[in-house]
Short mmCIF file of C-alpha atoms in Angstrom, two decimals:
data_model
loop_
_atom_site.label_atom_id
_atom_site.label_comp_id
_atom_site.label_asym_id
_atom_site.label_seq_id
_atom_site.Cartn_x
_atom_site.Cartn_y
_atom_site.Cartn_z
CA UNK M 1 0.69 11.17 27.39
CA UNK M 2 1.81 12.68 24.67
CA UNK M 3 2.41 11.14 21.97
CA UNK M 4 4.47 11.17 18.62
CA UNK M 5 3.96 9.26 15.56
CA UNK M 6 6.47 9.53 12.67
CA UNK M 7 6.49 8.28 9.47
CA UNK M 8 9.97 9.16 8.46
CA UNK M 9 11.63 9.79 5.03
CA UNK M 10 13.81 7.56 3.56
CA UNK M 11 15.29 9.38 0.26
CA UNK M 12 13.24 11.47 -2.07
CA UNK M 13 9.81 10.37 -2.49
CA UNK M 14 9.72 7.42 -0.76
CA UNK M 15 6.58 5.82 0.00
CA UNK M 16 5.52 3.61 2.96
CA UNK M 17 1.99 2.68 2.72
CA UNK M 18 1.98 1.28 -0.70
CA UNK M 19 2.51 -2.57 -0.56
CA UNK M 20 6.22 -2.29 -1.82
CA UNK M 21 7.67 0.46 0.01
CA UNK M 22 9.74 2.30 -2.04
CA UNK M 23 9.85 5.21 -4.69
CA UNK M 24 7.18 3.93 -6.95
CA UNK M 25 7.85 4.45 -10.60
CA UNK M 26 4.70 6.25 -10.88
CA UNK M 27 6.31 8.76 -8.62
CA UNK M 28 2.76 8.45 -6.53
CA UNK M 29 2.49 9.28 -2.43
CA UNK M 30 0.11 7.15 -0.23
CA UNK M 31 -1.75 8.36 2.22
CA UNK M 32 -1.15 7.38 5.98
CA UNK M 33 -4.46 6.53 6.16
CA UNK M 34 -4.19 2.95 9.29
CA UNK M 35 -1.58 5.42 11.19
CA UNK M 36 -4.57 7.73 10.94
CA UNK M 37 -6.59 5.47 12.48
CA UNK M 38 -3.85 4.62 15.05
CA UNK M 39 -3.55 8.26 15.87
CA UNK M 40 -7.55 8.38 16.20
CA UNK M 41 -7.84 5.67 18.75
CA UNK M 42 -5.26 7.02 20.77
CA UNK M 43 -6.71 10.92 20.69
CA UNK M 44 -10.42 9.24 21.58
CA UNK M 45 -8.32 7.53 24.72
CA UNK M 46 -7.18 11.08 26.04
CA UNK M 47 -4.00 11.52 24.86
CA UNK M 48 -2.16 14.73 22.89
CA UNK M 49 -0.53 13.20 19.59
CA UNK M 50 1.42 14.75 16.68
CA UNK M 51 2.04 13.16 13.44
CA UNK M 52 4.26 13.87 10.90
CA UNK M 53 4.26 12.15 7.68
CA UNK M 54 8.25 13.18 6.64
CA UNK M 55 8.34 11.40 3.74
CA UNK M 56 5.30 12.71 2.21
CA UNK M 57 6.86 16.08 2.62
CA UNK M 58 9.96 14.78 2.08
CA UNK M 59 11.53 16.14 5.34
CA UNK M 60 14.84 15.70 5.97
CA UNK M 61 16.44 14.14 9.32
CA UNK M 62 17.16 17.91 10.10
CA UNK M 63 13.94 19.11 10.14
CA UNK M 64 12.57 16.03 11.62
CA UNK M 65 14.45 15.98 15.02
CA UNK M 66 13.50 19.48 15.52
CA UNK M 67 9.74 18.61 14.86
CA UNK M 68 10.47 16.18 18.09
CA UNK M 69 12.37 18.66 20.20
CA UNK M 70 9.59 20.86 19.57
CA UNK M 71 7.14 18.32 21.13
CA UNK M 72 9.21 16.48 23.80
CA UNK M 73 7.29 13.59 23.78
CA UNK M 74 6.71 10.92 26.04
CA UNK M 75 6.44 7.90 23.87
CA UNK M 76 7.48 7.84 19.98
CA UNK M 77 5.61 5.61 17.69
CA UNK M 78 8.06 4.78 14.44
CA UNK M 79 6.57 3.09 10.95
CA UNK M 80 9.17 0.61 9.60
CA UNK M 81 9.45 -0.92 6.60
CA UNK M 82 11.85 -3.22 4.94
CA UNK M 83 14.20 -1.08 3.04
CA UNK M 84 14.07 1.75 5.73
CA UNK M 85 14.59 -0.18 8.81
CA UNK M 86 18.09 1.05 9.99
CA UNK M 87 16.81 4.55 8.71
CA UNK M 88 13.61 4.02 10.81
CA UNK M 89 16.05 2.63 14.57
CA UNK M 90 17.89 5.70 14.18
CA UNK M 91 15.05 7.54 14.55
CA UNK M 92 14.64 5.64 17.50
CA UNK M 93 17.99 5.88 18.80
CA UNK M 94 17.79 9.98 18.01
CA UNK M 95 14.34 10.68 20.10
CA UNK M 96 15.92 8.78 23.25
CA UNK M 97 18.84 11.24 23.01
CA UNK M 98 16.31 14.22 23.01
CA UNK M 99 14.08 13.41 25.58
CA UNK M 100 14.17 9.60 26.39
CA UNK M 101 10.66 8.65 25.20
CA UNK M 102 9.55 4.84 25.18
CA UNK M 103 9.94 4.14 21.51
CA UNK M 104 7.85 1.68 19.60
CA UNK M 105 8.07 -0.02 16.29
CA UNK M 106 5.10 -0.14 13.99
CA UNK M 107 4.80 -1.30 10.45
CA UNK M 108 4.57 -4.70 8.53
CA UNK M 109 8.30 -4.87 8.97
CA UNK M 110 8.91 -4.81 12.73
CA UNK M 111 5.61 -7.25 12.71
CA UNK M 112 7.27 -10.23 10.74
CA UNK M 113 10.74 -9.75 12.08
CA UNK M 114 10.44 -8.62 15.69
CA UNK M 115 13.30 -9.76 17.08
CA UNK M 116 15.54 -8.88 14.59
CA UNK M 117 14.52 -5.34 14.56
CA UNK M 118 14.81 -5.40 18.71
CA UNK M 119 18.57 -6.46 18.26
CA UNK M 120 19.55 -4.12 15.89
CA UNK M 121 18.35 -1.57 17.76
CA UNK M 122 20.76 -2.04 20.68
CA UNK M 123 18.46 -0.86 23.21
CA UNK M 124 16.61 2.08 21.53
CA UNK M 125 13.26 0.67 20.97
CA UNK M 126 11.42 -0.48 23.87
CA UNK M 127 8.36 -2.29 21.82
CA UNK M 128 7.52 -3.68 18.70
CA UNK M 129 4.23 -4.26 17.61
CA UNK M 130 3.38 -7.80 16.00
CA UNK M 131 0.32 -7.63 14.32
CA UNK M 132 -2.93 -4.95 13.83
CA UNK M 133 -1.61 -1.84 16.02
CA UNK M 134 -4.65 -0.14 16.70
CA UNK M 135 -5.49 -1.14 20.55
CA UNK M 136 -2.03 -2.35 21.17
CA UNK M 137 -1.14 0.82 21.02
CA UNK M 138 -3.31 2.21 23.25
CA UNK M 139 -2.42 -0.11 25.66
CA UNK M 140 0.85 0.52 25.68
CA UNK M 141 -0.20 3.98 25.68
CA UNK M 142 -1.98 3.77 29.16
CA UNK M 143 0.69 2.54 30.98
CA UNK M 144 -0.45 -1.44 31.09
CA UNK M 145 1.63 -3.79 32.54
CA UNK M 146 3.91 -4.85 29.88
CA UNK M 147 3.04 -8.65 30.30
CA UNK M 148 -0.34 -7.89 29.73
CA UNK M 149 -0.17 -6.14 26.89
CA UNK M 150 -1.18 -8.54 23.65
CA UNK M 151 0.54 -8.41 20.47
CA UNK M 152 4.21 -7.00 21.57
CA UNK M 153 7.53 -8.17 21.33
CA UNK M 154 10.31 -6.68 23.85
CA UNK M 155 13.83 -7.24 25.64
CA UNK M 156 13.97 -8.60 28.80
CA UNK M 157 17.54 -9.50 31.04
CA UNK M 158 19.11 -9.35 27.59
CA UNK M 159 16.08 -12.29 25.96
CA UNK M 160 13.60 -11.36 23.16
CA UNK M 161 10.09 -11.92 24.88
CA UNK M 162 6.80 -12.44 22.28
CA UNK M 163 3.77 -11.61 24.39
CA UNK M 164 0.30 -13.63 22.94
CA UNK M 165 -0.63 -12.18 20.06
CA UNK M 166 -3.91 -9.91 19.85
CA UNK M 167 -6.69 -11.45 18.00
CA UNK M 168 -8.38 -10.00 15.27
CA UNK M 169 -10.50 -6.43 16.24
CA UNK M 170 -13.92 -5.67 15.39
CA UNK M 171 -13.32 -2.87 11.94
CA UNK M 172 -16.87 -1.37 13.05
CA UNK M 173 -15.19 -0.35 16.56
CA UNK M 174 -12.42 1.61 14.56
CA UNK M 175 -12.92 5.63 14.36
CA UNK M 176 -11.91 7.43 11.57
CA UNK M 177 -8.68 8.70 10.28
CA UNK M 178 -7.82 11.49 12.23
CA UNK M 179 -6.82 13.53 8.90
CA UNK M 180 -6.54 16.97 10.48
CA UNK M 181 -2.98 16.01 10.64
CA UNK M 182 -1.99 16.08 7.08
CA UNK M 183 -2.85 17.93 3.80
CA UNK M 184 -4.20 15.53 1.66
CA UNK M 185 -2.61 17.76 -1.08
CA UNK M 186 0.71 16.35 -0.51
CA UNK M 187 -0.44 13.19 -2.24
CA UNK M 188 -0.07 12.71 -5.96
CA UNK M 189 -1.04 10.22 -7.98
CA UNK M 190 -1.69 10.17 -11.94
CA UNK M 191 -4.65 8.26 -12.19
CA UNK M 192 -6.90 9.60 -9.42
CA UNK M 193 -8.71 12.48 -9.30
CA UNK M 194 -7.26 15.65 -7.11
CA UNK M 195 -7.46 16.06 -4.78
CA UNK M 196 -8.68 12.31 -3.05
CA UNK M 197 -8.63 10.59 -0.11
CA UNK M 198 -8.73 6.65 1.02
CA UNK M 199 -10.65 4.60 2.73
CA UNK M 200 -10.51 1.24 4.50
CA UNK M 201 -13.90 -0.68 3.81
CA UNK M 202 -12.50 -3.69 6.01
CA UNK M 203 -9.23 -5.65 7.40
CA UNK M 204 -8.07 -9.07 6.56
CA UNK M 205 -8.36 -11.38 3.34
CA UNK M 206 -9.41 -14.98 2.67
CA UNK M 207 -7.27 -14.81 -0.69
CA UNK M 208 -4.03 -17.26 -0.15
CA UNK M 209 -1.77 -15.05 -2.72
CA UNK M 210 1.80 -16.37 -1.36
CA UNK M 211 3.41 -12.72 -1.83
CA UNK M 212 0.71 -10.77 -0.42
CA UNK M 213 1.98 -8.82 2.68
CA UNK M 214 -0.69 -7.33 4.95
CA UNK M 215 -2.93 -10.82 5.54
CA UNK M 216 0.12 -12.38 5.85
CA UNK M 217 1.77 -10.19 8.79
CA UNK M 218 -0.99 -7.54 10.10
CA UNK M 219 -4.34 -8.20 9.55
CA UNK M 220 -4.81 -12.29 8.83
CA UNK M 221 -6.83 -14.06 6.67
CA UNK M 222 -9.65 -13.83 8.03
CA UNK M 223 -12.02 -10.71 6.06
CA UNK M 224 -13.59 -8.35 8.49
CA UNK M 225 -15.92 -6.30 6.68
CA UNK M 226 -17.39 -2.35 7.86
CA UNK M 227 -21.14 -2.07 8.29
CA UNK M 228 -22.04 -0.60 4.91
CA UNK M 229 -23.69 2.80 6.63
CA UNK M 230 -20.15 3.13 8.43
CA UNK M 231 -18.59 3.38 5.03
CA UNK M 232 -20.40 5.58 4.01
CA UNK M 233 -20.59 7.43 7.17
CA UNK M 234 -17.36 7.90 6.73
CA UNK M 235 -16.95 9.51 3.22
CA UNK M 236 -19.41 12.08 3.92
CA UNK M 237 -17.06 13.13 6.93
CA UNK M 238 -13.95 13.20 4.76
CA UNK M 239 -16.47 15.17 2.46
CA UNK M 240 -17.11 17.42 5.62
CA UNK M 241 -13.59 18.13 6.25
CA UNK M 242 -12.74 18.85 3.05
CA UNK M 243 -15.59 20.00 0.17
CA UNK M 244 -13.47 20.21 -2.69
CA UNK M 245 -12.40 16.08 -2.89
CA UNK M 246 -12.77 14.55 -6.29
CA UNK M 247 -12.77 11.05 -5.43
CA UNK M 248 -12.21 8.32 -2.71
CA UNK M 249 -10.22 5.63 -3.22
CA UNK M 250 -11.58 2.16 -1.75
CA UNK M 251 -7.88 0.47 -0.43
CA UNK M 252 -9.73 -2.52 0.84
CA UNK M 253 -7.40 -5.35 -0.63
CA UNK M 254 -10.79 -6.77 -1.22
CA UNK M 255 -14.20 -4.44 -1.23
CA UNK M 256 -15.49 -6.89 -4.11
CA UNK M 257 -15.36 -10.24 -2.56
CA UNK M 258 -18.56 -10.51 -0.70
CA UNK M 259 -21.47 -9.31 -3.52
CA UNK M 260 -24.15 -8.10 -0.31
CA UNK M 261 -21.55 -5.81 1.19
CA UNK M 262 -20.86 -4.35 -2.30
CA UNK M 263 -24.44 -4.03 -2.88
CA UNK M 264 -25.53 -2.21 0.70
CA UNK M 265 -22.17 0.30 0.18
CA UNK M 266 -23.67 0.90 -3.43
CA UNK M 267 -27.33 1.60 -2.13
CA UNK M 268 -26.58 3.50 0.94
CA UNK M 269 -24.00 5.84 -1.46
CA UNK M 270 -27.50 6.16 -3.87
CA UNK M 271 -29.13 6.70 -1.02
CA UNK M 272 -27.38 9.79 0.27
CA UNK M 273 -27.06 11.13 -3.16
CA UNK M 274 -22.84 11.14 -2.69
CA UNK M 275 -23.00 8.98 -5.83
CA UNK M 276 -23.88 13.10 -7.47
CA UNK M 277 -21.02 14.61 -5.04
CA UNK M 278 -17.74 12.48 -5.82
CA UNK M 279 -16.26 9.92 -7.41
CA UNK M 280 -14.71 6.62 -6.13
CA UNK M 281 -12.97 3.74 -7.22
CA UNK M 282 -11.49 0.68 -5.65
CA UNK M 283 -9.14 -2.96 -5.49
CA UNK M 284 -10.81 -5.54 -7.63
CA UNK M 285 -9.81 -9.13 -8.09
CA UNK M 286 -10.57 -10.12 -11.45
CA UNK M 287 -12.93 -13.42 -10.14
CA UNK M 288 -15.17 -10.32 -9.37
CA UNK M 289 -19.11 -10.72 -9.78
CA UNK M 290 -19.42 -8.69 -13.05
CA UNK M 291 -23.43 -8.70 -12.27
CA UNK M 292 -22.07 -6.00 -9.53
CA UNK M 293 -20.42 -3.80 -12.24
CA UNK M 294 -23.48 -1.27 -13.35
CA UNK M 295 -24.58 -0.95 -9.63
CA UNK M 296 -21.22 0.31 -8.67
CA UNK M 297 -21.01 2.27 -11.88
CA UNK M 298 -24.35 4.17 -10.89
CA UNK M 299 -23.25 4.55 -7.68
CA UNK M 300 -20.09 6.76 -8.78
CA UNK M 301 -17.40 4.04 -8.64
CA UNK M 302 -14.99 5.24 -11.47
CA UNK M 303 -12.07 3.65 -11.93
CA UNK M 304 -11.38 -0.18 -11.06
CA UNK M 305 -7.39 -1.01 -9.75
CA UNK M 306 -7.56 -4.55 -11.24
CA UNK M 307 -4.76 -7.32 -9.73
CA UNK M 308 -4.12 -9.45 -12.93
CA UNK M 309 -0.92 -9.94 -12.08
CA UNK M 310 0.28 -12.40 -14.43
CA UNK M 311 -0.60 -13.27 -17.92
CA UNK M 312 -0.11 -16.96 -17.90
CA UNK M 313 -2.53 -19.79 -15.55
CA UNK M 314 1.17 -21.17 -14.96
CA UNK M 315 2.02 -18.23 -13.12
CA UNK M 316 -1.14 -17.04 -11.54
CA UNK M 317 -1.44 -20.78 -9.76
CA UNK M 318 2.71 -20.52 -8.93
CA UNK M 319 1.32 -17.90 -6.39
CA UNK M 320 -1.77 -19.47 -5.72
CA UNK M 321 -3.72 -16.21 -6.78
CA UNK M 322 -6.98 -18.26 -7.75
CA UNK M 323 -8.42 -16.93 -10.54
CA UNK M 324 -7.43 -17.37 -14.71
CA UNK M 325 -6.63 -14.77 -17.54
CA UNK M 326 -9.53 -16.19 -18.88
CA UNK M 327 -11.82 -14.88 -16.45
CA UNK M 328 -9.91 -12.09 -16.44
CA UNK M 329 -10.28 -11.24 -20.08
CA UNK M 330 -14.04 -11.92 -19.61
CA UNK M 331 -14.45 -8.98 -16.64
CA UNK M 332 -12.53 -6.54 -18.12
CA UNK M 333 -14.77 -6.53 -21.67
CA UNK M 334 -17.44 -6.39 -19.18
CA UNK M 335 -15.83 -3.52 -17.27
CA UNK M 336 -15.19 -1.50 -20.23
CA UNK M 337 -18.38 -1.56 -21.76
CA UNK M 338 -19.65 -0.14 -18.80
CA UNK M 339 -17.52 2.81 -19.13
CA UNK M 340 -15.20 2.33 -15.94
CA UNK M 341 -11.44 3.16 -16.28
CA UNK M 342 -9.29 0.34 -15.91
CA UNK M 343 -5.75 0.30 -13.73
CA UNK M 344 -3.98 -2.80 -14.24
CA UNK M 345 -1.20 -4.24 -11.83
CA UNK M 346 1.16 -6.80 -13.14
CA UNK M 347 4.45 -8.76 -11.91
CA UNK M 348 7.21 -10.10 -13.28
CA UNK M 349 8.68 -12.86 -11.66
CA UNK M 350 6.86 -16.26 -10.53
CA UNK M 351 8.59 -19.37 -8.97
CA UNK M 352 8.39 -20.05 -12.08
CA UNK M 353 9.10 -17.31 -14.89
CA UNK M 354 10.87 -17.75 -18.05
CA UNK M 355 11.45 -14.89 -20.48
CA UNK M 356 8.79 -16.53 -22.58
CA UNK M 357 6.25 -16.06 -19.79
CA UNK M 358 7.47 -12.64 -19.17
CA UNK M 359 6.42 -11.99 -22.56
CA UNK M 360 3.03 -13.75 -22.30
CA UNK M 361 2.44 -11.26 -19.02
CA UNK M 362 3.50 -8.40 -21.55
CA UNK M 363 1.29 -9.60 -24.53
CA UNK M 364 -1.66 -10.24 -22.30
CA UNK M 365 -1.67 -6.55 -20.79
CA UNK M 366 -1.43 -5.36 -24.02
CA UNK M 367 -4.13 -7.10 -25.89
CA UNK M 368 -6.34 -5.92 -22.84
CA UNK M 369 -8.37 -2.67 -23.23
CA UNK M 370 -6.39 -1.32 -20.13
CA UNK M 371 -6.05 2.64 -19.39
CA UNK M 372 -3.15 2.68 -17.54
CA UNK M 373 -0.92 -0.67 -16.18
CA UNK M 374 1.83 -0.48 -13.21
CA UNK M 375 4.42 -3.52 -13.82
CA UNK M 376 6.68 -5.08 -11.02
CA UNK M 377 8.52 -7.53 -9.83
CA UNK M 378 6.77 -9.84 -7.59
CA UNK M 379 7.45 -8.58 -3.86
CA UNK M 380 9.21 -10.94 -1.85
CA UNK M 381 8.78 -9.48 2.09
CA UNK M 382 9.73 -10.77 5.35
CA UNK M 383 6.82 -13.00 7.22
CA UNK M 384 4.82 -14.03 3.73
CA UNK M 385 5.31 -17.50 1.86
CA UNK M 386 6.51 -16.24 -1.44
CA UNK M 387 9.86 -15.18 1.04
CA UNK M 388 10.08 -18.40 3.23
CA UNK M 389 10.23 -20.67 -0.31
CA UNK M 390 12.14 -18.01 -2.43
CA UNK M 391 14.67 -17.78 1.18
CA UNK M 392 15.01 -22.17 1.87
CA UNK M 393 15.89 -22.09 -2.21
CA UNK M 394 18.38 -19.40 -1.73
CA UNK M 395 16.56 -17.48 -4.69
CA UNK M 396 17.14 -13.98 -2.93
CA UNK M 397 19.65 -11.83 -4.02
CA UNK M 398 19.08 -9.43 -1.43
CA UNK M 399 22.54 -9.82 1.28
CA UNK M 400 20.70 -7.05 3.77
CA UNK M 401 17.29 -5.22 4.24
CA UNK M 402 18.41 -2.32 2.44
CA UNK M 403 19.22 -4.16 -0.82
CA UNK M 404 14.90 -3.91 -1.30
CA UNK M 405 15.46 -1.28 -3.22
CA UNK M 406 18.52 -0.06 -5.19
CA UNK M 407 20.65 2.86 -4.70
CA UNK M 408 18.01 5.54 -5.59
CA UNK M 409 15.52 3.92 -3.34
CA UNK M 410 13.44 2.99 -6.43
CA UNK M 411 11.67 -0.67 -6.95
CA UNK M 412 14.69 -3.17 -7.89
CA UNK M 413 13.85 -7.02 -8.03
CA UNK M 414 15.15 -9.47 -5.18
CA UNK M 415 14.80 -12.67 -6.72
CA UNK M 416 17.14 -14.65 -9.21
CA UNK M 417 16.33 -18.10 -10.73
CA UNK M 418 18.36 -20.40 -12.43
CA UNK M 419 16.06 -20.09 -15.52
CA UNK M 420 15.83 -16.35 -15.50
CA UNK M 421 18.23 -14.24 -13.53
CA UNK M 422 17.59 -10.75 -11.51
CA UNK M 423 18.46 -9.23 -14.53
CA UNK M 424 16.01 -10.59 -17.02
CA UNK M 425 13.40 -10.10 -14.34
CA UNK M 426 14.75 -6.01 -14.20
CA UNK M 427 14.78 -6.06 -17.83
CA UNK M 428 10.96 -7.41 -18.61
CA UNK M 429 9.44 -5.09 -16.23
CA UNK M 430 10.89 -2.17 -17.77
CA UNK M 431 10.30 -3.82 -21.40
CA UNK M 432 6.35 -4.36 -20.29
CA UNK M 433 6.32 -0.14 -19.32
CA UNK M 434 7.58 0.94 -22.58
CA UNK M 435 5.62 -1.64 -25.05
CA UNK M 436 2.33 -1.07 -23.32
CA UNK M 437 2.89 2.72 -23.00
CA UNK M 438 4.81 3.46 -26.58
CA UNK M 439 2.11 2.17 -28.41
CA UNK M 440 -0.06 4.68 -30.75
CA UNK M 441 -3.19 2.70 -29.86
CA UNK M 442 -2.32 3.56 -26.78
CA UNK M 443 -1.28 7.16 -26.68
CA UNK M 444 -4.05 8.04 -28.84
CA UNK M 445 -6.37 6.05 -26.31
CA UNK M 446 -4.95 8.45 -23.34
CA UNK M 447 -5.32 11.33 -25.33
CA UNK M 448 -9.19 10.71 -26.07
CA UNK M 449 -9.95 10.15 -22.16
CA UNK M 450 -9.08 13.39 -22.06
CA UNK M 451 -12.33 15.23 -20.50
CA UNK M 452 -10.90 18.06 -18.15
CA UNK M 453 -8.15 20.45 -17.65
CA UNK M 454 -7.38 18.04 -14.33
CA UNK M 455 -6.53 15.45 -17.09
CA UNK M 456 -4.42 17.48 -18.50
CA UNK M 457 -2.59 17.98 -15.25
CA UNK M 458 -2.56 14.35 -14.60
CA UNK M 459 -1.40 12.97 -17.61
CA UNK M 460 1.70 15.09 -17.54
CA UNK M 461 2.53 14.33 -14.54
CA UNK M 462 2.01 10.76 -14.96
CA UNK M 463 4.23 11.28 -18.39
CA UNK M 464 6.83 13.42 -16.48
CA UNK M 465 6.66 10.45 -13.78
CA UNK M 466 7.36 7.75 -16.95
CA UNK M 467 10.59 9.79 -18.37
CA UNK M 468 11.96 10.15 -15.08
CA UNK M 469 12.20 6.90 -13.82
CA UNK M 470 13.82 5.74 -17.52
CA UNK M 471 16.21 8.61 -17.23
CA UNK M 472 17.59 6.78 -13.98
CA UNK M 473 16.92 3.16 -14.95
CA UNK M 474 18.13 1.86 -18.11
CA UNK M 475 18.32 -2.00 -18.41
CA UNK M 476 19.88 -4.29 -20.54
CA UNK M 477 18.56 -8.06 -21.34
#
């Protein structure tokens, strides 16, 4: 068969494989790294496949379609996400006009509405994957009888059908990401290292954060972990393919939350010696095991991407994250003496914010010895809990799947409470940028972690990032 899998743009910069797919105000690009892995399992089952990562390269719809009249394929894979979906069917609708391929839906939004995203499409998409995509496609791939085939939803005499859903795969069957399809230089981001790659250490998560997408709707709860030799199997082959990568970034959700995984990856990098080659960093909940901290550090891990999310215990239990600022203060001290550099994610937004705990989020990510922070408001998708409560409250502001993001495709906030509107939410996140950022503490703090002429490169773009998303976006309380 062959076979071709698009990840389609969606307005300038646009990213899909972050967890809130839209033009992130860092301005960063994600790499396609589970499509990858999609693409991989289907090449290792026989068949020819193309990918093409549009909105990376910000292709238009133009240069797209000809990319698939070039190919003529038989079956066209699409990734969907919220904002994008009606973007994403027309792709659909286009390809059977070119060469009548069986279409199928991919992506964390055909897998919590399935039957929406059948309907809308009026015919043009003949599956939709529910669930980890890996094997289902493949079987669909083959040619298996469509009642067989686990994890699907289709149309049938005019009736949405749900076939049993797949269970959970074994990560250590997986291969890896079959990157000869992209250039990893088309992916910028300010606080990496370039060029850099990711990497998947495992699936799943046992965490019960009620906004968190990909347990929720692709991979479950349940944490499947990689053998620790596969890991690191795997980063000396992205090292093979391409010698000059300056670091790898663990996207495991949660690489820290079992201490004798952490500790075999950290050994077996020693081991090898790639802790002398390249740099890494990964997710980390702030509960982490802080004894793990100068292993990882010896073993090359650089930078830590921390999830504090909120800066209140209110908040943090309002979305059932499981951990305190009090533990979180405690790891980062720990963290920075070490000498790691700290990314910290925070949300605006709880069930139950208030301006005055929009501020404490604020004041607690300032009086943190953070490098750089990335402030949102809390994402509300389609098949997670935070959506079903915000949804039976009528909280959401959004009328339509393309109200996710605003007109420029860039971040907006869905929800609105009766003791802080959409508005104040809009306004806080964009007050927590600047007062963390437009501090001297803090510029001169950027300006000493200055060690390379790469810094130099990376700080302006992050900078150039910062005063173009303000020049669009200006908020009032």
């Amino acid at each position: 068969m062959k076979i071709f899998y698009l990840n389609p743009s969606y307005g300038e910069d646009f990213v899909r494989s972050a967890r809130w797919a839209a033009k992130s105000r860092g301005r960063v690009q994600r790499h396609p790294e589970q499509a990858l892995i999609h693409i991989a399992v289907l090449e290792n089952a026989g068949h020819e496949c193309k990918f093409l990562d549009a909105a990376a390269m910000n292709m238009g719809e133009e240069e797209t379609v000809n990319e698939i009249k070039a190919f003529m394929p038989d079956i066209v894979i699409i990734h969907t996400t919220t904002p994008s979906i009606y973007n994403d069917i027309n792709y659909a609708k286009i390809s059977k006009k070119i060469c009548n391929p069986k279409t199928v839906l991919v992506g964390a939004h055909a897998s919590a509405e399935p039957e929406d995203s059948l309907l809308k499409s009026q015919g043009s998409v003949d599956f939709v994957v529910i669930g980890e995509p890996d094997y289902t496609l493949r079987d669909i791939c083959s040619g298996m009888d469509t009642n067989l085939i686990l994890g699907i939803g289709y149309m049938k005499d005019g009736k949405y059908i749900e076939n049993e859903k797949r269970p959970p795969l074994d990560v250590n069957e997986l291969p890896f990401p079959s990157w000869k399809h992209i250039d990893p230089k088309f992916y910028h981001d300010a606080g990496k290292l370039y060029p850099f790659l990711t990497l998947y250490t495992g699936r799943g998560c046992f965490a019960l954060c009620t906004f968190c997408r990909e347990p929720a709707v692709m991979d479950g709860r349940r944490l499947r972990i990689r053998d620790a030799k596969k890991v690191v199997d795997e980063m000396e082959y992205d090292l093979s393919l391409y010698p000059d990568l300056r670091e790898i970034m663990f996207e495991t959700d949660t690489f820290t939350a079992v201490p004798k995984h952490v500790k075999e990856v950290c050994e077996e990098i020693i081991k090898r010696g790639l802790n002398k080659k390249i740099k890494w960093s990964c997710n980390v909940r702030t509960d982490i095991d802080t004894s793990l901290l100068p292993l990882m550090k010896k073993a090359g891990c650089r930078m830590l991407m921390v999830g504090f999310e909120f800066g209140t215990n209110e908040q943090l239990q309002a979305v059932k994250k499981g951990t305190t600022i009090e533990k979180a203060s405690k790891f980062v001290k720990e963290a920075k003496r070490l000498g790691f550099t700290i990314h910290g994610c925070f949300m605006i937004g709880a069930p139950n914010e208030t301006p005055k705990s929009a501020q404490a989020t604020i004041d607690f990510a300032k009086s943190l010895p953070l490098d750089t922070i990335q402030v949102s408001g809390i994402a509300v998708y389609p098949g997670t809990e935070l959506y079903k409560w915000a949804k039976e409250n009528n909280y959401i502001k959004a009328k339509d799947w393309t109200d996710w993001v605003d007109e420029n495709h860039e971040q907006v906030t869905l929800l609105s409470y009766p003791q802080m509107s959409k508005e104040q939410i809009d306004f806080y996140i964009d007050k927590g940028l600047k007062e963390f950022y437009m501090r001297p503490s803090q510029m001169f703090r950027m300006f000493f972690n200055i060690r390379s002429f790469d810094d130099i490169i990376r700080k302006l773009y992050g900078f150039r990032s910062f005063l173009d998303y303000f020049s669009k976006n200006k908020r009032k309380a």
